[in-house]
mmCIF file of C-alpha atoms and ligand atoms in Angstrom:
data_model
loop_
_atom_site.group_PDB
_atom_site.id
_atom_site.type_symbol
_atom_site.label_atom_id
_atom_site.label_comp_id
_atom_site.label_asym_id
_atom_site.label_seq_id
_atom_site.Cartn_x
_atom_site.Cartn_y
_atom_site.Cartn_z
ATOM 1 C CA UNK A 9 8.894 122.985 -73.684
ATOM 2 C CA UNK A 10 12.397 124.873 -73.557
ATOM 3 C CA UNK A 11 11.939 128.563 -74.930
ATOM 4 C CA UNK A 12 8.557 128.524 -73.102
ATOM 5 C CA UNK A 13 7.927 131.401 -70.897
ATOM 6 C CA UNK A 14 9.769 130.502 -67.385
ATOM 7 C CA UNK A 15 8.062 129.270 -64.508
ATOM 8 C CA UNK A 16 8.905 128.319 -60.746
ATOM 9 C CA UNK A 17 6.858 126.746 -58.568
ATOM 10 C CA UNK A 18 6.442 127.291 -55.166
ATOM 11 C CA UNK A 19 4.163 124.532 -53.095
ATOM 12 C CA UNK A 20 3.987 124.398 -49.535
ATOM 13 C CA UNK A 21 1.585 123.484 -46.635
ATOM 14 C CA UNK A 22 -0.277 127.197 -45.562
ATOM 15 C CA UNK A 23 1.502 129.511 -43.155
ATOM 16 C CA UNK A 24 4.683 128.152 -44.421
ATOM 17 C CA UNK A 25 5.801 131.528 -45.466
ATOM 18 C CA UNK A 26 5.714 130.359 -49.038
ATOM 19 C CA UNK A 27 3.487 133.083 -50.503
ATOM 20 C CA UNK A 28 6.136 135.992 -49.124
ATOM 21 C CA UNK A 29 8.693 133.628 -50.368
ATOM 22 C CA UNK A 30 7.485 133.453 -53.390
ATOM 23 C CA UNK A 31 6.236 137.347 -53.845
ATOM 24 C CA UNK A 32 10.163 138.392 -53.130
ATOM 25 C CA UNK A 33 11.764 135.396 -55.517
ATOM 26 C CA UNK A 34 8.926 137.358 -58.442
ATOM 27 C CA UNK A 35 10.071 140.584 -57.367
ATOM 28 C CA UNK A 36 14.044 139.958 -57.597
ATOM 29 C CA UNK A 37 13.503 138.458 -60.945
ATOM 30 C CA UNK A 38 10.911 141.209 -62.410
ATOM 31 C CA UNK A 39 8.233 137.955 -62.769
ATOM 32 C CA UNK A 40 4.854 138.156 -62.738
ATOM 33 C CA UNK A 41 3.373 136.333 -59.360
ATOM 34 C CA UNK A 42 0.335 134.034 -58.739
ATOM 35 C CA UNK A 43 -1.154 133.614 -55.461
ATOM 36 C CA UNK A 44 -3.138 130.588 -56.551
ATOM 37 C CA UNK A 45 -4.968 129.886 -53.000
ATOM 38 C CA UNK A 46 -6.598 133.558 -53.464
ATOM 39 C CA UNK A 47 -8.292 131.831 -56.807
ATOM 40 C CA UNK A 48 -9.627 129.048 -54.839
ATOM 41 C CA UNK A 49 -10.645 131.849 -51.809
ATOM 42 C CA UNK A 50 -12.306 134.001 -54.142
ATOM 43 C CA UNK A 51 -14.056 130.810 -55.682
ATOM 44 C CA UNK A 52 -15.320 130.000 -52.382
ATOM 45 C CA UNK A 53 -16.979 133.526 -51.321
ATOM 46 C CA UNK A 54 -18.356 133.462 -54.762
ATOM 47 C CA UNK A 55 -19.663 130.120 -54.142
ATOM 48 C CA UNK A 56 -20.733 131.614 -50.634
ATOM 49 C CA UNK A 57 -22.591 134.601 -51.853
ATOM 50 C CA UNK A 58 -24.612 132.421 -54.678
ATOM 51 C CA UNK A 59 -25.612 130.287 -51.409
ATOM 52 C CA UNK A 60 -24.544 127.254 -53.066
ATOM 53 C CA UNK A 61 -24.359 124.030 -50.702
ATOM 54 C CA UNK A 62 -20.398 123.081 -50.829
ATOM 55 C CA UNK A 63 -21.043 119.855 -51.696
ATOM 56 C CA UNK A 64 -22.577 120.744 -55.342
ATOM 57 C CA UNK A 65 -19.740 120.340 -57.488
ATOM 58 C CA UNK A 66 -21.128 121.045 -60.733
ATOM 59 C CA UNK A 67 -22.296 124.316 -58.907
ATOM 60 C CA UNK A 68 -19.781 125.306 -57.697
ATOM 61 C CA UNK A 69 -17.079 124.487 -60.955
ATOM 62 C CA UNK A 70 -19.960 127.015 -62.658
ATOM 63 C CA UNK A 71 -18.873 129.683 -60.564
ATOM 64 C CA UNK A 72 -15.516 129.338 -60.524
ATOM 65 C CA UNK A 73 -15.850 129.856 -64.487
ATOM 66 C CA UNK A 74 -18.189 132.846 -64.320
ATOM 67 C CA UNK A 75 -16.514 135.085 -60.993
ATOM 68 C CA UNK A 76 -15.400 138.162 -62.598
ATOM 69 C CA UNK A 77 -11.646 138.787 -60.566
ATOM 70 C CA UNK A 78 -9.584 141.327 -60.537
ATOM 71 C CA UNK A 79 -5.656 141.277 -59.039
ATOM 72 C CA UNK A 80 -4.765 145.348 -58.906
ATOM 73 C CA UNK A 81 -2.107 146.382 -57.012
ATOM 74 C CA UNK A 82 -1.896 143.689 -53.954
ATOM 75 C CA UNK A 83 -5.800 143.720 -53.847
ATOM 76 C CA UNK A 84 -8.476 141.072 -54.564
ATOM 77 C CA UNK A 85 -11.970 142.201 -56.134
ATOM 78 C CA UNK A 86 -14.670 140.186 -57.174
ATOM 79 C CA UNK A 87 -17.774 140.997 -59.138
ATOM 80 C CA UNK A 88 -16.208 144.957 -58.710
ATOM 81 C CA UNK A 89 -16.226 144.471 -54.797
ATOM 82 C CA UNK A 90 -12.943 145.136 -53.341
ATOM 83 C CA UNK A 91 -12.984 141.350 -50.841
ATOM 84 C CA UNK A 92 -8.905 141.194 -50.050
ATOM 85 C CA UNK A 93 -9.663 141.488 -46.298
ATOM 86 C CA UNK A 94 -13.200 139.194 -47.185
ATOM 87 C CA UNK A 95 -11.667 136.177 -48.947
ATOM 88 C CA UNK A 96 -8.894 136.314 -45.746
ATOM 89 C CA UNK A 97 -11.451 135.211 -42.916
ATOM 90 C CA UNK A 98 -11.371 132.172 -40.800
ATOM 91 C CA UNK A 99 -14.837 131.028 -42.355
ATOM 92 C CA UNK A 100 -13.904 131.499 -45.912
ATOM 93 C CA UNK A 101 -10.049 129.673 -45.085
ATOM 94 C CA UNK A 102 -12.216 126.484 -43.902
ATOM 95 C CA UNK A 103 -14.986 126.358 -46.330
ATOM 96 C CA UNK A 104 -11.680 127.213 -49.085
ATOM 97 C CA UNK A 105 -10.316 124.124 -48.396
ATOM 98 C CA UNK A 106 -13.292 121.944 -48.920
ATOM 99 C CA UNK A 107 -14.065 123.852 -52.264
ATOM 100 C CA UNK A 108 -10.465 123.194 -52.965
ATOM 101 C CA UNK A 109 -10.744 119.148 -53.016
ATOM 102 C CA UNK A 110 -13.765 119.212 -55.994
ATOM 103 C CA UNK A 111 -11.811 117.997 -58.941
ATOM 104 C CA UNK A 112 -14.332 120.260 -60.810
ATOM 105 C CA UNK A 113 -13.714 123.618 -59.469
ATOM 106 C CA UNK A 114 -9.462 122.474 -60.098
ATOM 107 C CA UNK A 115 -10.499 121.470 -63.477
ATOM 108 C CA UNK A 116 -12.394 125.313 -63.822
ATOM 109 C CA UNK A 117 -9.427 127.370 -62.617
ATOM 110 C CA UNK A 118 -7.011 125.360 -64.361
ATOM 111 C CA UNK A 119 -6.983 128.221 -67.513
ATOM 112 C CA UNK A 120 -7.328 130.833 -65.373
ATOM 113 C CA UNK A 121 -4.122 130.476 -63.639
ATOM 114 C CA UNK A 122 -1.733 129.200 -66.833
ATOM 115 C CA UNK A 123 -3.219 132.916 -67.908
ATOM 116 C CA UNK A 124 -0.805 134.495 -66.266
ATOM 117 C CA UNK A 125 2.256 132.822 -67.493
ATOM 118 C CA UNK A 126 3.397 135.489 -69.258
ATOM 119 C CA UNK A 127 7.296 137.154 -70.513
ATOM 120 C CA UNK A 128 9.542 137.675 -68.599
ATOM 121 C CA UNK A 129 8.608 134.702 -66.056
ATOM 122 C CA UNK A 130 6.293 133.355 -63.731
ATOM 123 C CA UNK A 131 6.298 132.975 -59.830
ATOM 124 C CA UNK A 132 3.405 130.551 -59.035
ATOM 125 C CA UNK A 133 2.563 129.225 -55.500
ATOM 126 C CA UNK A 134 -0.253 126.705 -53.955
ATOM 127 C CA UNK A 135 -0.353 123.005 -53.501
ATOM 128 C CA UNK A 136 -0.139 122.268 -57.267
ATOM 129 C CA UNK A 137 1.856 124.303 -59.318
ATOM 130 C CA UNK A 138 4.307 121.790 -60.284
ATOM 131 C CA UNK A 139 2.623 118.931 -60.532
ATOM 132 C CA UNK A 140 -0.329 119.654 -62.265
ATOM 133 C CA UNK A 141 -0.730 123.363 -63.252
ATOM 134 C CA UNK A 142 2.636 123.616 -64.526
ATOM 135 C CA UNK A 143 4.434 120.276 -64.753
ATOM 136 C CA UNK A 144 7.126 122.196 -67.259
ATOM 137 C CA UNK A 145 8.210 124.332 -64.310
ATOM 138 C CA UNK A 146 12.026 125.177 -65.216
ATOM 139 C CA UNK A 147 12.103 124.992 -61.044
ATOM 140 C CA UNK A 148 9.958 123.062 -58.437
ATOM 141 C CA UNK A 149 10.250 124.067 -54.397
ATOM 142 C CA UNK A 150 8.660 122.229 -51.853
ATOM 143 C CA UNK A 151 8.799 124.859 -49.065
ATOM 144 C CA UNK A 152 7.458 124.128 -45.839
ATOM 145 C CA UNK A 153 8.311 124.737 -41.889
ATOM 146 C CA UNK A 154 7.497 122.481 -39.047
ATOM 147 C CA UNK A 155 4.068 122.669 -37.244
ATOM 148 C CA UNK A 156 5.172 124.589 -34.239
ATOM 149 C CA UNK A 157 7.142 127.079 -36.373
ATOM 150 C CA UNK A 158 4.206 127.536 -38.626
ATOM 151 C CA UNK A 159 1.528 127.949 -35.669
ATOM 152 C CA UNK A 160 3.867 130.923 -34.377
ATOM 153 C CA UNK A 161 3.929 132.592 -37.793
ATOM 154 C CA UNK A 162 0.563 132.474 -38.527
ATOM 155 C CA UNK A 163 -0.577 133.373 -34.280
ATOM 156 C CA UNK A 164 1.629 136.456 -35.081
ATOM 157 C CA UNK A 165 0.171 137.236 -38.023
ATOM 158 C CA UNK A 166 -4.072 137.013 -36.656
ATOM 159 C CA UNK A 167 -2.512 139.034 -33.865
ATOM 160 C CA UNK A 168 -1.480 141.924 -35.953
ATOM 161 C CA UNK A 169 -4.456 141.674 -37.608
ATOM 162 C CA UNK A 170 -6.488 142.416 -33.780
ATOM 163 C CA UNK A 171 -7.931 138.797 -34.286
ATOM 164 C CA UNK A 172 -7.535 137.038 -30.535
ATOM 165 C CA UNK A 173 -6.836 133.470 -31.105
ATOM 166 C CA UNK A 174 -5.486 130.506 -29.201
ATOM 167 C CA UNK A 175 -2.110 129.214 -29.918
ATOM 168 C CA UNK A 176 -3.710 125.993 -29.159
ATOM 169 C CA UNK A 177 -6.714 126.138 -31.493
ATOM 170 C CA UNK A 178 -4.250 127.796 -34.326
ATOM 171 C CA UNK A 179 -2.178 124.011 -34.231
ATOM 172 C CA UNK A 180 -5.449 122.187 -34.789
ATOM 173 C CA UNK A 181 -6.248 124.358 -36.993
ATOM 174 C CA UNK A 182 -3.324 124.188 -39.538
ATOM 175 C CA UNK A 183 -2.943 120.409 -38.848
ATOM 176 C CA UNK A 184 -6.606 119.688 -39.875
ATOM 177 C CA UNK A 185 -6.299 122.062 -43.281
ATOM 178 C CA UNK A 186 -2.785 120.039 -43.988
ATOM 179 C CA UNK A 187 -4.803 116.923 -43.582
ATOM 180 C CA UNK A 188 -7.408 117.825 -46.126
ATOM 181 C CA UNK A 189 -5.268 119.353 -48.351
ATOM 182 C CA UNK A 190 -2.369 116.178 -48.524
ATOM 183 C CA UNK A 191 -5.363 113.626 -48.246
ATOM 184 C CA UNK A 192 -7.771 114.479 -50.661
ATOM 185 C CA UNK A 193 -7.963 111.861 -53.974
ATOM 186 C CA UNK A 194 -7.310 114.967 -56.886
ATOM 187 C CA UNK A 195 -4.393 116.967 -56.492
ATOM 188 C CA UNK A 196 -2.901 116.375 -52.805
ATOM 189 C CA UNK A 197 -0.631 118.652 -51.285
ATOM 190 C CA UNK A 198 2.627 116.510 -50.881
ATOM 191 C CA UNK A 199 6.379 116.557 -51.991
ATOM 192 C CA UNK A 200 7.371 114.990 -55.425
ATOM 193 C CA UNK A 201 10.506 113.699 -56.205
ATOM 194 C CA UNK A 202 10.817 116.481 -59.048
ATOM 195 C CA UNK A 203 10.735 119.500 -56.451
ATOM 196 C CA UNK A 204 13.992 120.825 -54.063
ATOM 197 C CA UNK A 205 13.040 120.294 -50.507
ATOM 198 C CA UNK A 206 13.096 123.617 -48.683
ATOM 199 C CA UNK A 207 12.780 123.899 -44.673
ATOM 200 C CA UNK A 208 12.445 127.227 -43.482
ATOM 201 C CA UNK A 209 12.110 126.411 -40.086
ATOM 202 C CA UNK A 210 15.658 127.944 -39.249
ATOM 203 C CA UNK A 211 15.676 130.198 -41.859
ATOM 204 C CA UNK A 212 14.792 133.851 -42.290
ATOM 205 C CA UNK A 213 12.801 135.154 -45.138
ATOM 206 C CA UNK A 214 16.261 136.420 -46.682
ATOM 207 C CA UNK A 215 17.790 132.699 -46.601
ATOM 208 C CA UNK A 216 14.461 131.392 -47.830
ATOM 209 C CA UNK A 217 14.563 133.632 -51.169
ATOM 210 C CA UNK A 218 18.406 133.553 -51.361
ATOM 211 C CA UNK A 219 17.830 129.806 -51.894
ATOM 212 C CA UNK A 220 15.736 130.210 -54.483
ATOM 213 C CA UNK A 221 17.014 132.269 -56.521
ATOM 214 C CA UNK A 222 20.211 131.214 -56.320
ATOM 215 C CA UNK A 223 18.788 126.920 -57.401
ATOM 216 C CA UNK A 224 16.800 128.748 -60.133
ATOM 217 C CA UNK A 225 20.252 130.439 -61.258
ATOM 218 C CA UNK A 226 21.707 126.831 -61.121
ATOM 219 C CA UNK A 227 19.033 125.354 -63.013
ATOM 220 C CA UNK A 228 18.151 128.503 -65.773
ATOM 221 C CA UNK A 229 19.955 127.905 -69.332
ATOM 222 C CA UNK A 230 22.273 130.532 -70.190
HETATM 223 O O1 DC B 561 -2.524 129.124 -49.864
HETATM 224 P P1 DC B 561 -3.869 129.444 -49.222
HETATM 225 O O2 DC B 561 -3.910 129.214 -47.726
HETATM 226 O O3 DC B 561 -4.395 130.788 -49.597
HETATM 227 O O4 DC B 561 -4.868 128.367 -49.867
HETATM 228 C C1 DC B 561 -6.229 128.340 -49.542
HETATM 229 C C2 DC B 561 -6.788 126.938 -49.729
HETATM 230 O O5 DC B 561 -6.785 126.579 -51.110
HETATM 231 C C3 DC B 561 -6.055 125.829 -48.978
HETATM 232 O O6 DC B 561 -7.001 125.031 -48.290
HETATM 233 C C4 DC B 561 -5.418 124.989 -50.052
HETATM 234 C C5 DC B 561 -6.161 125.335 -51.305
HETATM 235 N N1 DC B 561 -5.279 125.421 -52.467
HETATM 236 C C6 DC B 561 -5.225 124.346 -53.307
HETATM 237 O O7 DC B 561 -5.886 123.336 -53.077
HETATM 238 N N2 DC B 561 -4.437 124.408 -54.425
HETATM 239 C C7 DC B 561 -3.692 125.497 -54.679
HETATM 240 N N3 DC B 561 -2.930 125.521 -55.768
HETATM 241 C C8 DC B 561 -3.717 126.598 -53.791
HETATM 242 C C9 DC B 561 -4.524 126.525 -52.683
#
């Protein structure tokens, strides 16, 4: 698939830091970016809002097809309802990860995300991008940060947002979601040979997208 639009993937376990990571690596390179867990989120409040039971996958694939989205400037709408802060909450995060394992609902957003590959390149993160979504990926990252490094990040982050939690209950938290997501039969979040390993546990964002954009330098034909 040489001369086809560019992509690199970015996968990673959540609160790795891979979805700044990734926005910066787009933004140094003038690509076009794809947040592919907000696909799956937005799925899941649409899913939510029909009051379908999570376990209907047929159901649940249907609306995945039919949501109307919108990604404007940094925000998330669905069905003309601006939901960024919506799709973010700790009840749509744990029912997103369920929705996330139905080989259907992949199977539904699969065209929806190769949409936006699109000239001059493509920045894609999630669990999938290069083994599934885009298996032609001229670069594959696995990017992830130990546990206790990733708790930190993501306590810092619920505190900014005035959301009290538990440092404690944050841990079980991510290590549960990791265990879903790297267990589940379609799709599992792990590392494949194909994709550079990438621990940002020492490093700061800077390092982190130095990294990759210098491999994707190393690997881009001139
Ligand atoms: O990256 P995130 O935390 O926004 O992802 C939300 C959920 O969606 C998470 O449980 C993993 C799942 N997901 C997935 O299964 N495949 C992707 N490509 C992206 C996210």
């Amino acid at each position: 698939m040489s001369g086809a639009v560019p992509v690199i993937a970015i996968d990673g376990p959540s609160a790795s830091g891979k979805g700044t990571v990734a926005a910066r690596v787009a933004r140094a390179l003038g690509f076009r970016y794809l947040d592919s867990g907000a696909l799956y989120r937005l799925a899941t409040l649409e899913a939510m809002r029909r009051r379908l039971p999570l376990t209907d996958a047929e159901a649940l694939a249907r609306a995945a097809r039919e949501m109307e989205i919108a990604f404007r400037d940094g925000s998330l709408w669905l069905d003309g309802e601006d939901v960024t802060e919506a799709v973010r909450s700790e009840e749509v995060s744990a029912a997103t990860s369920r929705v996330a394992a139905s080989a259907a609902v992949r199977e539904a957003l699969l065209g929806r995300q190769r949409q936006f590959r699109e000239a001059p390149g493509l920045v894609a993160d999630g669990r999938d991008m290069g083994s599934v979504v885009f298996p032609d990926a001229a670069l594959k990252v696995f990017l992830t940060a130990e546990v206790p490094v990733r708790a930190e990040r993501r306590h810092k982050q619920l505190m900014e947002k005035g959301m009290y939690a538990k440092m404690s209950d944050v841990v079980e938290d991510l290590r549960q979601r990791d265990t879903r997501d790297s267990t589940r039969p379609v799709a599992p979040l792990k590392h494949y040979p194909d994709a550079l390993f990438l621990d940002t546990s020492a490093l700061s964002i800077d390092q982190a997208v130095g990294q990759v954009l210098a491999w994707y330098r190393e690997s881009a034909p001139r």
